[in-house]
């Protein structure tokens, strides 16, 4: 009985307290949902931006070319080709071919099957092989491997475009950074309290000569190509110049930069940096990845970067299980192109960049390689990645603003002493896409710069050609 009375008293007290709280809530003395205040008025609609109106539906800025656009009259293009070949300022060895991209038919040609020095126009082959082989989405890893908790191994995966510090996610050269890799290493090692490590570099990815024996010693010395390595900072440049002198040992120099990044973060590298393949028992504690291979291919096409072309060729070889050597790279690049139906009979490559002496190709072979690129979707970036005339890379200072070919031409340049080449695509005034190659490898002394102008004028004439057989 007493127990029941106690419960009742407690309940009565609670109800009294609760009732008092409701009264206080109603008068907004304490927080709650009850109030005697009049309800708030409905909120005003969200203001609209003055003058804002719905925009137009998105549409393609540059429509695709019409498949029915007229093909230039062969006789008219042949006149242009004849005038070019007869220009003695180009010398007496000129090979030219113009074909229709849609049908593959030859529109006009002269000396098209003569084996000639292609110079850097041959980079088109490595571009096609890269897309046909490894593919444009592949990235190149640079790894930090730890062995026995005290030895750090910097393992290169072919990225010679590392940044010394932080990587830039919007860049191609410098996408991955050694500073970022150092951050990952410190975060892992720091858990154990360790502040010293030994360091080795694993640059075993590539084998054989790091510069093609056919490259002139002066060209290598002057920075036109760097020793090919499994990793490097800024393609081993010693300064910011495009053709700066290069590190003699790009992989070791990259490891030294990595040691500096670790030191800046409180990890000291003890002893000398050595070379060592990462043991299978080592574990990955950090990794940074390059830009996609397709972006690297675009970069070496636009900038005509000799070193990166050689690197990509070796990656093409490794992709099919071959050694990462110069010879394997040359052989596999040619095999990949031939597998697309291009007849490379008689062609000889002594390197992949075109810088070395002794390479020979025909205008027909270059045009046919471009042809498979524009026809096959998986290979198309090898053609669309070529520099745009008057706007990009090695064509940025060619094709003046009033020229018909400016912005309508994409082409790979080729330049060696007494040799000039240009190979690419051009859209005519009738919106027809043509493929072309011009090679001249016996230009009179002192005329090489003028040869560029002569070749550009020829391509301008192709672009301006509203010269179909049915036209006016």
GROMACS .gro file of C-alpha atoms in nm:
model
  472
    1UNK     CA    1   0.000   0.000   0.000
    2UNK     CA    2   0.272   0.238   0.098
    3UNK     CA    3   0.459   0.139  -0.218
    4UNK     CA    4   0.156   0.228  -0.431
    5UNK     CA    5   0.114   0.560  -0.257
    6UNK     CA    6   0.478   0.639  -0.323
    7UNK     CA    7   0.439   0.572  -0.694
    8UNK     CA    8   0.124   0.781  -0.713
    9UNK     CA    9   0.290   1.072  -0.543
   10UNK     CA   10   0.581   1.050  -0.780
   11UNK     CA   11   0.354   1.046  -1.084
   12UNK     CA   12   0.152   1.340  -0.951
   13UNK     CA   13   0.467   1.537  -0.896
   14UNK     CA   14   0.594   1.456  -1.245
   15UNK     CA   15   0.269   1.561  -1.408
   16UNK     CA   16   0.276   1.883  -1.215
   17UNK     CA   17   0.629   1.954  -1.324
   18UNK     CA   18   0.548   1.861  -1.684
   19UNK     CA   19   0.244   2.086  -1.682
   20UNK     CA   20   0.456   2.370  -1.553
   21UNK     CA   21   0.709   2.312  -1.831
   22UNK     CA   22   0.428   2.326  -2.091
   23UNK     CA   23   0.316   2.659  -1.955
   24UNK     CA   24   0.671   2.792  -1.963
   25UNK     CA   25   0.711   2.659  -2.316
   26UNK     CA   26   0.392   2.828  -2.430
   27UNK     CA   27   0.522   3.163  -2.309
   28UNK     CA   28   0.861   3.095  -2.476
   29UNK     CA   29   1.044   3.091  -2.145
   30UNK     CA   30   1.200   2.751  -2.214
   31UNK     CA   31   1.271   2.582  -2.548
   32UNK     CA   32   0.999   2.361  -2.695
   33UNK     CA   33   0.732   2.321  -2.962
   34UNK     CA   34   0.446   2.503  -2.786
   35UNK     CA   35   0.397   2.879  -2.826
   36UNK     CA   36   0.126   3.144  -2.798
   37UNK     CA   37   0.290   3.363  -3.062
   38UNK     CA   38   0.109   3.396  -3.400
   39UNK     CA   39   0.250   3.170  -3.675
   40UNK     CA   40   0.527   3.302  -3.900
   41UNK     CA   41   0.422   3.419  -4.241
   42UNK     CA   42   0.517   3.199  -4.540
   43UNK     CA   43   0.871   3.267  -4.663
   44UNK     CA   44   0.915   3.471  -4.978
   45UNK     CA   45   1.014   3.275  -5.286
   46UNK     CA   46   1.386   3.246  -5.356
   47UNK     CA   47   1.486   3.547  -5.563
   48UNK     CA   48   1.572   3.489  -5.925
   49UNK     CA   49   1.882   3.638  -6.085
   50UNK     CA   50   1.787   3.955  -6.276
   51UNK     CA   51   1.786   3.894  -6.647
   52UNK     CA   52   1.851   3.520  -6.615
   53UNK     CA   53   1.684   3.311  -6.884
   54UNK     CA   54   1.720   2.947  -6.982
   55UNK     CA   55   2.018   2.894  -7.213
   56UNK     CA   56   2.005   2.725  -7.551
   57UNK     CA   57   2.037   2.351  -7.577
   58UNK     CA   58   2.400   2.240  -7.613
   59UNK     CA   59   2.513   2.165  -7.964
   60UNK     CA   60   2.833   2.050  -8.130
   61UNK     CA   61   3.068   2.346  -8.175
   62UNK     CA   62   3.252   2.190  -8.466
   63UNK     CA   63   3.031   1.953  -8.665
   64UNK     CA   64   3.188   1.639  -8.812
   65UNK     CA   65   3.307   1.650  -9.171
   66UNK     CA   66   3.055   1.546  -9.431
   67UNK     CA   67   3.138   1.206  -9.579
   68UNK     CA   68   2.997   1.333  -9.907
   69UNK     CA   69   3.227   1.636  -9.923
   70UNK     CA   70   3.389   1.647 -10.268
   71UNK     CA   71   3.734   1.500 -10.319
   72UNK     CA   72   3.979   1.744 -10.483
   73UNK     CA   73   4.038   1.697 -10.852
   74UNK     CA   74   4.345   1.479 -10.898
   75UNK     CA   75   4.473   1.693 -11.185
   76UNK     CA   76   4.455   2.009 -10.975
   77UNK     CA   77   4.643   1.849 -10.682
   78UNK     CA   78   4.895   1.695 -10.920
   79UNK     CA   79   4.982   2.045 -11.043
   80UNK     CA   80   5.055   2.148 -10.683
   81UNK     CA   81   5.271   1.840 -10.629
   82UNK     CA   82   5.463   1.894 -10.952
   83UNK     CA   83   5.534   2.257 -10.866
   84UNK     CA   84   5.662   2.153 -10.523
   85UNK     CA   85   5.890   1.879 -10.654
   86UNK     CA   86   6.027   2.106 -10.926
   87UNK     CA   87   6.124   2.377 -10.677
   88UNK     CA   88   6.504   2.344 -10.677
   89UNK     CA   89   6.523   2.511 -10.335
   90UNK     CA   90   6.415   2.174 -10.191
   91UNK     CA   91   6.695   1.990 -10.367
   92UNK     CA   92   6.669   1.694 -10.600
   93UNK     CA   93   6.526   1.434 -10.360
   94UNK     CA   94   6.164   1.503 -10.273
   95UNK     CA   95   5.893   1.251 -10.192
   96UNK     CA   96   5.527   1.358 -10.180
   97UNK     CA   97   5.200   1.179 -10.134
   98UNK     CA   98   4.845   1.311 -10.092
   99UNK     CA   99   4.559   1.071 -10.031
  100UNK     CA  100   4.193   1.090  -9.940
  101UNK     CA  101   4.134   0.998  -9.575
  102UNK     CA  102   3.785   0.865  -9.640
  103UNK     CA  103   3.864   0.623  -9.920
  104UNK     CA  104   4.240   0.576  -9.893
  105UNK     CA  105   4.275   0.655 -10.262
  106UNK     CA  106   4.586   0.838 -10.377
  107UNK     CA  107   4.499   1.185 -10.506
  108UNK     CA  108   4.848   1.278 -10.628
  109UNK     CA  109   5.206   1.171 -10.561
  110UNK     CA  110   5.567   1.198 -10.673
  111UNK     CA  111   5.862   0.996 -10.549
  112UNK     CA  112   5.625   0.843 -10.297
  113UNK     CA  113   5.801   0.504 -10.286
  114UNK     CA  114   6.155   0.639 -10.257
  115UNK     CA  115   6.321   0.548  -9.926
  116UNK     CA  116   6.413   0.878  -9.763
  117UNK     CA  117   6.520   1.023  -9.429
  118UNK     CA  118   6.199   1.067  -9.229
  119UNK     CA  119   6.351   1.259  -8.934
  120UNK     CA  120   6.091   1.316  -8.663
  121UNK     CA  121   5.795   1.237  -8.886
  122UNK     CA  122   5.867   0.873  -8.800
  123UNK     CA  123   5.740   0.941  -8.445
  124UNK     CA  124   5.395   0.876  -8.591
  125UNK     CA  125   5.479   0.503  -8.597
  126UNK     CA  126   5.552   0.493  -8.223
  127UNK     CA  127   5.230   0.686  -8.154
  128UNK     CA  128   5.024   0.430  -8.346
  129UNK     CA  129   5.207   0.138  -8.183
  130UNK     CA  130   5.146   0.279  -7.834
  131UNK     CA  131   4.771   0.296  -7.891
  132UNK     CA  132   4.763  -0.042  -8.064
  133UNK     CA  133   4.973  -0.207  -7.792
  134UNK     CA  134   4.964  -0.090  -7.428
  135UNK     CA  135   4.678   0.154  -7.495
  136UNK     CA  136   4.624   0.517  -7.406
  137UNK     CA  137   4.482   0.457  -7.056
  138UNK     CA  138   4.792   0.287  -6.911
  139UNK     CA  139   4.984   0.482  -6.645
  140UNK     CA  140   5.345   0.442  -6.533
  141UNK     CA  141   5.402   0.381  -6.161
  142UNK     CA  142   5.692   0.500  -5.951
  143UNK     CA  143   5.701   0.297  -5.632
  144UNK     CA  144   5.865   0.316  -5.292
  145UNK     CA  145   5.943  -0.035  -5.174
  146UNK     CA  146   6.054  -0.122  -4.820
  147UNK     CA  147   6.284  -0.414  -4.743
  148UNK     CA  148   6.358  -0.531  -4.385
  149UNK     CA  149   6.204  -0.210  -4.244
  150UNK     CA  150   6.528  -0.020  -4.302
  151UNK     CA  151   6.604  -0.024  -4.675
  152UNK     CA  152   6.399   0.188  -4.910
  153UNK     CA  153   6.403   0.112  -5.283
  154UNK     CA  154   6.283   0.367  -5.538
  155UNK     CA  155   6.149   0.160  -5.827
  156UNK     CA  156   6.102   0.320  -6.169
  157UNK     CA  157   5.818   0.222  -6.400
  158UNK     CA  158   5.914   0.432  -6.700
  159UNK     CA  159   5.802   0.778  -6.588
  160UNK     CA  160   6.072   1.025  -6.691
  161UNK     CA  161   5.837   1.320  -6.629
  162UNK     CA  162   5.836   1.318  -6.249
  163UNK     CA  163   5.809   1.642  -6.057
  164UNK     CA  164   6.074   1.701  -5.792
  165UNK     CA  165   5.816   1.806  -5.535
  166UNK     CA  166   5.438   1.790  -5.548
  167UNK     CA  167   5.278   1.651  -5.861
  168UNK     CA  168   5.028   1.848  -6.067
  169UNK     CA  169   4.710   1.653  -6.148
  170UNK     CA  170   4.646   1.876  -6.449
  171UNK     CA  171   4.994   1.840  -6.601
  172UNK     CA  172   5.146   1.578  -6.827
  173UNK     CA  173   5.507   1.664  -6.747
  174UNK     CA  174   5.501   1.656  -6.368
  175UNK     CA  175   5.176   1.468  -6.306
  176UNK     CA  176   5.347   1.246  -6.044
  177UNK     CA  177   5.571   1.404  -5.781
  178UNK     CA  178   5.856   1.268  -5.572
  179UNK     CA  179   5.744   1.498  -5.293
  180UNK     CA  180   5.407   1.324  -5.285
  181UNK     CA  181   5.582   0.986  -5.278
  182UNK     CA  182   5.797   1.106  -4.989
  183UNK     CA  183   5.483   1.205  -4.798
  184UNK     CA  184   5.350   0.850  -4.831
  185UNK     CA  185   5.679   0.700  -4.718
  186UNK     CA  186   5.703   0.926  -4.413
  187UNK     CA  187   5.345   0.846  -4.315
  188UNK     CA  188   5.429   0.474  -4.321
  189UNK     CA  189   5.776   0.481  -4.166
  190UNK     CA  190   5.674   0.737  -3.908
  191UNK     CA  191   5.448   0.479  -3.745
  192UNK     CA  192   5.757   0.291  -3.627
  193UNK     CA  193   5.940   0.603  -3.515
  194UNK     CA  194   6.223   0.539  -3.760
  195UNK     CA  195   6.400   0.850  -3.892
  196UNK     CA  196   6.683   0.690  -4.098
  197UNK     CA  197   6.681   0.456  -4.398
  198UNK     CA  198   6.919   0.340  -4.667
  199UNK     CA  199   6.815   0.407  -5.024
  200UNK     CA  200   6.858   0.219  -5.350
  201UNK     CA  201   6.717   0.286  -5.695
  202UNK     CA  202   6.569   0.012  -5.910
  203UNK     CA  203   6.613   0.118  -6.273
  204UNK     CA  204   6.612  -0.232  -6.423
  205UNK     CA  205   6.303  -0.176  -6.641
  206UNK     CA  206   6.507  -0.086  -6.951
  207UNK     CA  207   6.816  -0.257  -7.085
  208UNK     CA  208   7.084  -0.201  -7.349
  209UNK     CA  209   7.211   0.136  -7.478
  210UNK     CA  210   7.034   0.431  -7.316
  211UNK     CA  211   7.099   0.646  -7.626
  212UNK     CA  212   7.083   0.500  -7.977
  213UNK     CA  213   7.435   0.451  -8.114
  214UNK     CA  214   7.327   0.627  -8.435
  215UNK     CA  215   7.263   0.956  -8.253
  216UNK     CA  216   7.540   1.209  -8.303
  217UNK     CA  217   7.741   1.265  -7.985
  218UNK     CA  218   7.691   1.640  -8.025
  219UNK     CA  219   7.312   1.601  -8.036
  220UNK     CA  220   7.314   1.403  -7.712
  221UNK     CA  221   7.555   1.649  -7.553
  222UNK     CA  222   7.340   1.946  -7.655
  223UNK     CA  223   7.027   1.798  -7.497
  224UNK     CA  224   6.828   1.686  -7.800
  225UNK     CA  225   6.786   1.351  -7.625
  226UNK     CA  226   6.844   1.225  -7.272
  227UNK     CA  227   6.966   0.881  -7.168
  228UNK     CA  228   6.655   0.664  -7.149
  229UNK     CA  229   6.587   0.561  -6.788
  230UNK     CA  230   6.318   0.396  -6.579
  231UNK     CA  231   6.261   0.724  -6.396
  232UNK     CA  232   6.373   1.086  -6.413
  233UNK     CA  233   6.272   1.434  -6.307
  234UNK     CA  234   6.156   1.661  -6.591
  235UNK     CA  235   6.297   1.430  -6.859
  236UNK     CA  236   6.642   1.472  -6.695
  237UNK     CA  237   6.676   1.842  -6.789
  238UNK     CA  238   6.935   2.043  -6.599
  239UNK     CA  239   6.752   2.370  -6.672
  240UNK     CA  240   6.403   2.470  -6.785
  241UNK     CA  241   6.505   2.505  -7.150
  242UNK     CA  242   6.339   2.267  -7.395
  243UNK     CA  243   6.673   2.148  -7.529
  244UNK     CA  244   6.865   2.179  -7.204
  245UNK     CA  245   7.162   1.962  -7.126
  246UNK     CA  246   7.057   1.642  -6.950
  247UNK     CA  247   7.159   1.439  -6.648
  248UNK     CA  248   7.419   1.177  -6.732
  249UNK     CA  249   7.240   0.934  -6.499
  250UNK     CA  250   6.871   1.033  -6.482
  251UNK     CA  251   6.765   0.751  -6.246
  252UNK     CA  252   7.036   0.818  -5.989
  253UNK     CA  253   6.966   1.193  -6.008
  254UNK     CA  254   6.597   1.122  -5.941
  255UNK     CA  255   6.691   0.910  -5.639
  256UNK     CA  256   6.906   1.195  -5.504
  257UNK     CA  257   6.610   1.431  -5.541
  258UNK     CA  258   6.393   1.178  -5.358
  259UNK     CA  259   6.646   1.163  -5.074
  260UNK     CA  260   6.627   1.542  -5.046
  261UNK     CA  261   6.248   1.526  -5.028
  262UNK     CA  262   6.272   1.268  -4.749
  263UNK     CA  263   6.524   1.482  -4.560
  264UNK     CA  264   6.288   1.779  -4.580
  265UNK     CA  265   6.033   1.559  -4.402
  266UNK     CA  266   6.263   1.435  -4.126
  267UNK     CA  267   6.384   1.106  -4.276
  268UNK     CA  268   6.761   1.087  -4.330
  269UNK     CA  269   6.910   0.865  -4.601
  270UNK     CA  270   7.228   0.707  -4.466
  271UNK     CA  271   7.523   0.599  -4.678
  272UNK     CA  272   7.550   0.609  -5.055
  273UNK     CA  273   7.251   0.557  -5.282
  274UNK     CA  274   7.296   0.221  -5.452
  275UNK     CA  275   7.136   0.033  -5.740
  276UNK     CA  276   6.928  -0.272  -5.666
  277UNK     CA  277   6.628  -0.453  -5.811
  278UNK     CA  278   6.348  -0.457  -5.556
  279UNK     CA  279   6.332  -0.806  -5.402
  280UNK     CA  280   6.004  -0.995  -5.423
  281UNK     CA  281   5.995  -0.985  -5.043
  282UNK     CA  282   5.984  -0.605  -5.035
  283UNK     CA  283   5.652  -0.434  -4.982
  284UNK     CA  284   5.509  -0.123  -5.145
  285UNK     CA  285   5.463   0.169  -4.908
  286UNK     CA  286   5.409   0.443  -5.164
  287UNK     CA  287   5.321   0.493  -5.528
  288UNK     CA  288   5.262   0.780  -5.768
  289UNK     CA  289   5.136   0.741  -6.126
  290UNK     CA  290   5.215   0.927  -6.446
  291UNK     CA  291   4.966   1.084  -6.681
  292UNK     CA  292   4.793   0.828  -6.907
  293UNK     CA  293   5.011   0.697  -7.187
  294UNK     CA  294   4.785   0.860  -7.447
  295UNK     CA  295   4.864   1.201  -7.296
  296UNK     CA  296   5.236   1.122  -7.302
  297UNK     CA  297   5.207   1.027  -7.670
  298UNK     CA  298   5.029   1.355  -7.744
  299UNK     CA  299   5.306   1.538  -7.560
  300UNK     CA  300   5.591   1.381  -7.757
  301UNK     CA  301   5.406   1.445  -8.084
  302UNK     CA  302   5.336   1.810  -8.009
  303UNK     CA  303   5.678   1.886  -7.861
  304UNK     CA  304   5.868   1.636  -8.080
  305UNK     CA  305   6.030   1.502  -7.765
  306UNK     CA  306   6.293   1.249  -7.867
  307UNK     CA  307   6.348   1.099  -7.522
  308UNK     CA  308   5.985   1.026  -7.448
  309UNK     CA  309   5.939   0.867  -7.789
  310UNK     CA  310   6.222   0.627  -7.710
  311UNK     CA  311   6.070   0.552  -7.368
  312UNK     CA  312   5.726   0.479  -7.512
  313UNK     CA  313   5.877   0.249  -7.774
  314UNK     CA  314   6.041   0.043  -7.502
  315UNK     CA  315   5.710   0.023  -7.317
  316UNK     CA  316   5.549  -0.111  -7.636
  317UNK     CA  317   5.809  -0.390  -7.635
  318UNK     CA  318   5.768  -0.467  -7.264
  319UNK     CA  319   5.391  -0.486  -7.309
  320UNK     CA  320   5.430  -0.801  -7.521
  321UNK     CA  321   5.693  -0.959  -7.297
  322UNK     CA  322   6.004  -0.842  -7.481
  323UNK     CA  323   6.304  -0.673  -7.314
  324UNK     CA  324   6.287  -0.298  -7.272
  325UNK     CA  325   6.575  -0.247  -7.514
  326UNK     CA  326   6.624  -0.026  -7.817
  327UNK     CA  327   6.632  -0.318  -8.061
  328UNK     CA  328   6.320  -0.480  -7.914
  329UNK     CA  329   6.141  -0.143  -7.918
  330UNK     CA  330   6.219  -0.077  -8.285
  331UNK     CA  331   6.114  -0.427  -8.385
  332UNK     CA  332   5.788  -0.424  -8.190
  333UNK     CA  333   5.686  -0.074  -8.302
  334UNK     CA  334   5.724  -0.181  -8.663
  335UNK     CA  335   5.540  -0.507  -8.595
  336UNK     CA  336   5.248  -0.325  -8.437
  337UNK     CA  337   5.219  -0.090  -8.734
  338UNK     CA  338   5.245  -0.375  -8.984
  339UNK     CA  339   4.974  -0.560  -8.793
  340UNK     CA  340   4.743  -0.270  -8.882
  341UNK     CA  341   4.799  -0.345  -9.251
  342UNK     CA  342   5.079  -0.100  -9.330
  343UNK     CA  343   5.345  -0.238  -9.565
  344UNK     CA  344   5.682  -0.138  -9.422
  345UNK     CA  345   5.889  -0.334  -9.672
  346UNK     CA  346   6.227  -0.167  -9.711
  347UNK     CA  347   6.179   0.068  -9.416
  348UNK     CA  348   6.466   0.084  -9.168
  349UNK     CA  349   6.462   0.253  -8.829
  350UNK     CA  350   6.781   0.302  -8.631
  351UNK     CA  351   6.597   0.463  -8.341
  352UNK     CA  352   6.237   0.566  -8.276
  353UNK     CA  353   6.267   0.942  -8.246
  354UNK     CA  354   6.419   1.003  -8.588
  355UNK     CA  355   6.719   1.181  -8.437
  356UNK     CA  356   6.964   0.904  -8.522
  357UNK     CA  357   7.133   0.860  -8.857
  358UNK     CA  358   7.032   0.589  -9.101
  359UNK     CA  359   6.653   0.563  -9.075
  360UNK     CA  360   6.468   0.536  -9.406
  361UNK     CA  361   6.098   0.539  -9.491
  362UNK     CA  362   5.878   0.633  -9.786
  363UNK     CA  363   5.609   0.897  -9.810
  364UNK     CA  364   5.364   0.616  -9.886
  365UNK     CA  365   5.448   0.435  -9.562
  366UNK     CA  366   5.394   0.748  -9.354
  367UNK     CA  367   5.063   0.828  -9.523
  368UNK     CA  368   4.945   0.470  -9.485
  369UNK     CA  369   5.030   0.480  -9.114
  370UNK     CA  370   4.825   0.797  -9.078
  371UNK     CA  371   4.549   0.629  -9.273
  372UNK     CA  372   4.504   0.344  -9.026
  373UNK     CA  373   4.511   0.597  -8.742
  374UNK     CA  374   4.224   0.806  -8.877
  375UNK     CA  375   4.018   0.502  -8.975
  376UNK     CA  376   4.052   0.297  -8.656
  377UNK     CA  377   3.884   0.453  -8.346
  378UNK     CA  378   4.130   0.291  -8.104
  379UNK     CA  379   4.421   0.451  -8.290
  380UNK     CA  380   4.268   0.786  -8.375
  381UNK     CA  381   4.449   0.981  -8.103
  382UNK     CA  382   4.773   0.912  -8.289
  383UNK     CA  383   4.637   1.148  -8.557
  384UNK     CA  384   4.435   1.392  -8.344
  385UNK     CA  385   4.734   1.433  -8.110
  386UNK     CA  386   4.949   1.589  -8.382
  387UNK     CA  387   5.022   1.960  -8.330
  388UNK     CA  388   4.779   2.208  -8.484
  389UNK     CA  389   4.931   2.436  -8.747
  390UNK     CA  390   5.004   2.785  -8.619
  391UNK     CA  391   4.891   2.703  -8.266
  392UNK     CA  392   5.082   2.420  -8.099
  393UNK     CA  393   5.428   2.284  -8.035
  394UNK     CA  394   5.664   2.256  -8.330
  395UNK     CA  395   5.401   2.417  -8.558
  396UNK     CA  396   5.327   2.710  -8.328
  397UNK     CA  397   5.547   2.952  -8.522
  398UNK     CA  398   5.456   2.825  -8.867
  399UNK     CA  399   5.149   2.893  -9.085
  400UNK     CA  400   5.086   3.267  -9.032
  401UNK     CA  401   4.740   3.398  -8.936
  402UNK     CA  402   4.630   3.461  -9.295
  403UNK     CA  403   4.728   3.116  -9.421
  404UNK     CA  404   4.460   2.872  -9.532
  405UNK     CA  405   4.620   2.579  -9.353
  406UNK     CA  406   4.640   2.743  -9.010
  407UNK     CA  407   4.420   2.552  -8.762
  408UNK     CA  408   4.304   2.322  -9.044
  409UNK     CA  409   4.627   2.121  -9.048
  410UNK     CA  410   4.763   1.873  -8.795
  411UNK     CA  411   5.109   1.744  -8.876
  412UNK     CA  412   5.433   1.603  -8.743
  413UNK     CA  413   5.742   1.798  -8.834
  414UNK     CA  414   6.081   1.650  -8.919
  415UNK     CA  415   6.405   1.846  -8.901
  416UNK     CA  416   6.764   1.733  -8.947
  417UNK     CA  417   7.056   1.900  -9.125
  418UNK     CA  418   6.960   1.931  -9.493
  419UNK     CA  419   6.636   1.739  -9.425
  420UNK     CA  420   6.281   1.858  -9.373
  421UNK     CA  421   5.956   1.666  -9.353
  422UNK     CA  422   5.590   1.723  -9.272
  423UNK     CA  423   5.330   1.450  -9.241
  424UNK     CA  424   4.971   1.487  -9.128
  425UNK     CA  425   4.612   1.578  -9.212
  426UNK     CA  426   4.454   1.884  -9.372
  427UNK     CA  427   4.092   1.986  -9.427
  428UNK     CA  428   4.021   2.141  -9.766
  429UNK     CA  429   3.795   2.435  -9.841
  430UNK     CA  430   3.534   2.176  -9.946
  431UNK     CA  431   3.559   2.010  -9.600
  432UNK     CA  432   3.738   1.701  -9.726
  433UNK     CA  433   4.004   1.545  -9.504
  434UNK     CA  434   4.329   1.466  -9.683
  435UNK     CA  435   4.641   1.287  -9.565
  436UNK     CA  436   4.980   1.409  -9.683
  437UNK     CA  437   5.353   1.360  -9.645
  438UNK     CA  438   5.635   1.571  -9.784
  439UNK     CA  439   5.996   1.461  -9.740
  440UNK     CA  440   6.307   1.639  -9.871
  441UNK     CA  441   6.644   1.501  -9.760
  442UNK     CA  442   6.894   1.672  -9.986
  443UNK     CA  443   6.819   2.040  -9.932
  444UNK     CA  444   7.095   2.274 -10.052
  445UNK     CA  445   7.312   2.417  -9.778
  446UNK     CA  446   7.156   2.714  -9.605
  447UNK     CA  447   6.808   2.649  -9.749
  448UNK     CA  448   6.658   2.436  -9.471
  449UNK     CA  449   6.460   2.716  -9.304
  450UNK     CA  450   6.321   2.827  -9.638
  451UNK     CA  451   6.220   2.467  -9.708
  452UNK     CA  452   5.975   2.487  -9.418
  453UNK     CA  453   5.805   2.784  -9.581
  454UNK     CA  454   5.786   2.610  -9.919
  455UNK     CA  455   5.632   2.296  -9.766
  456UNK     CA  456   5.388   2.501  -9.558
  457UNK     CA  457   5.280   2.691  -9.869
  458UNK     CA  458   5.208   2.360 -10.041
  459UNK     CA  459   4.986   2.250  -9.751
  460UNK     CA  460   4.817   2.592  -9.758
  461UNK     CA  461   4.733   2.531 -10.122
  462UNK     CA  462   4.579   2.196 -10.029
  463UNK     CA  463   4.371   2.360  -9.758
  464UNK     CA  464   4.251   2.634  -9.993
  465UNK     CA  465   4.160   2.384 -10.259
  466UNK     CA  466   3.794   2.415 -10.349
  467UNK     CA  467   3.897   2.221 -10.652
  468UNK     CA  468   3.667   1.923 -10.688
  469UNK     CA  469   3.616   1.784 -11.037
  470UNK     CA  470   3.255   1.905 -11.025
  471UNK     CA  471   3.338   2.243 -10.878
  472UNK     CA  472   3.378   2.580 -11.050
   0.00000   0.00000   0.00000
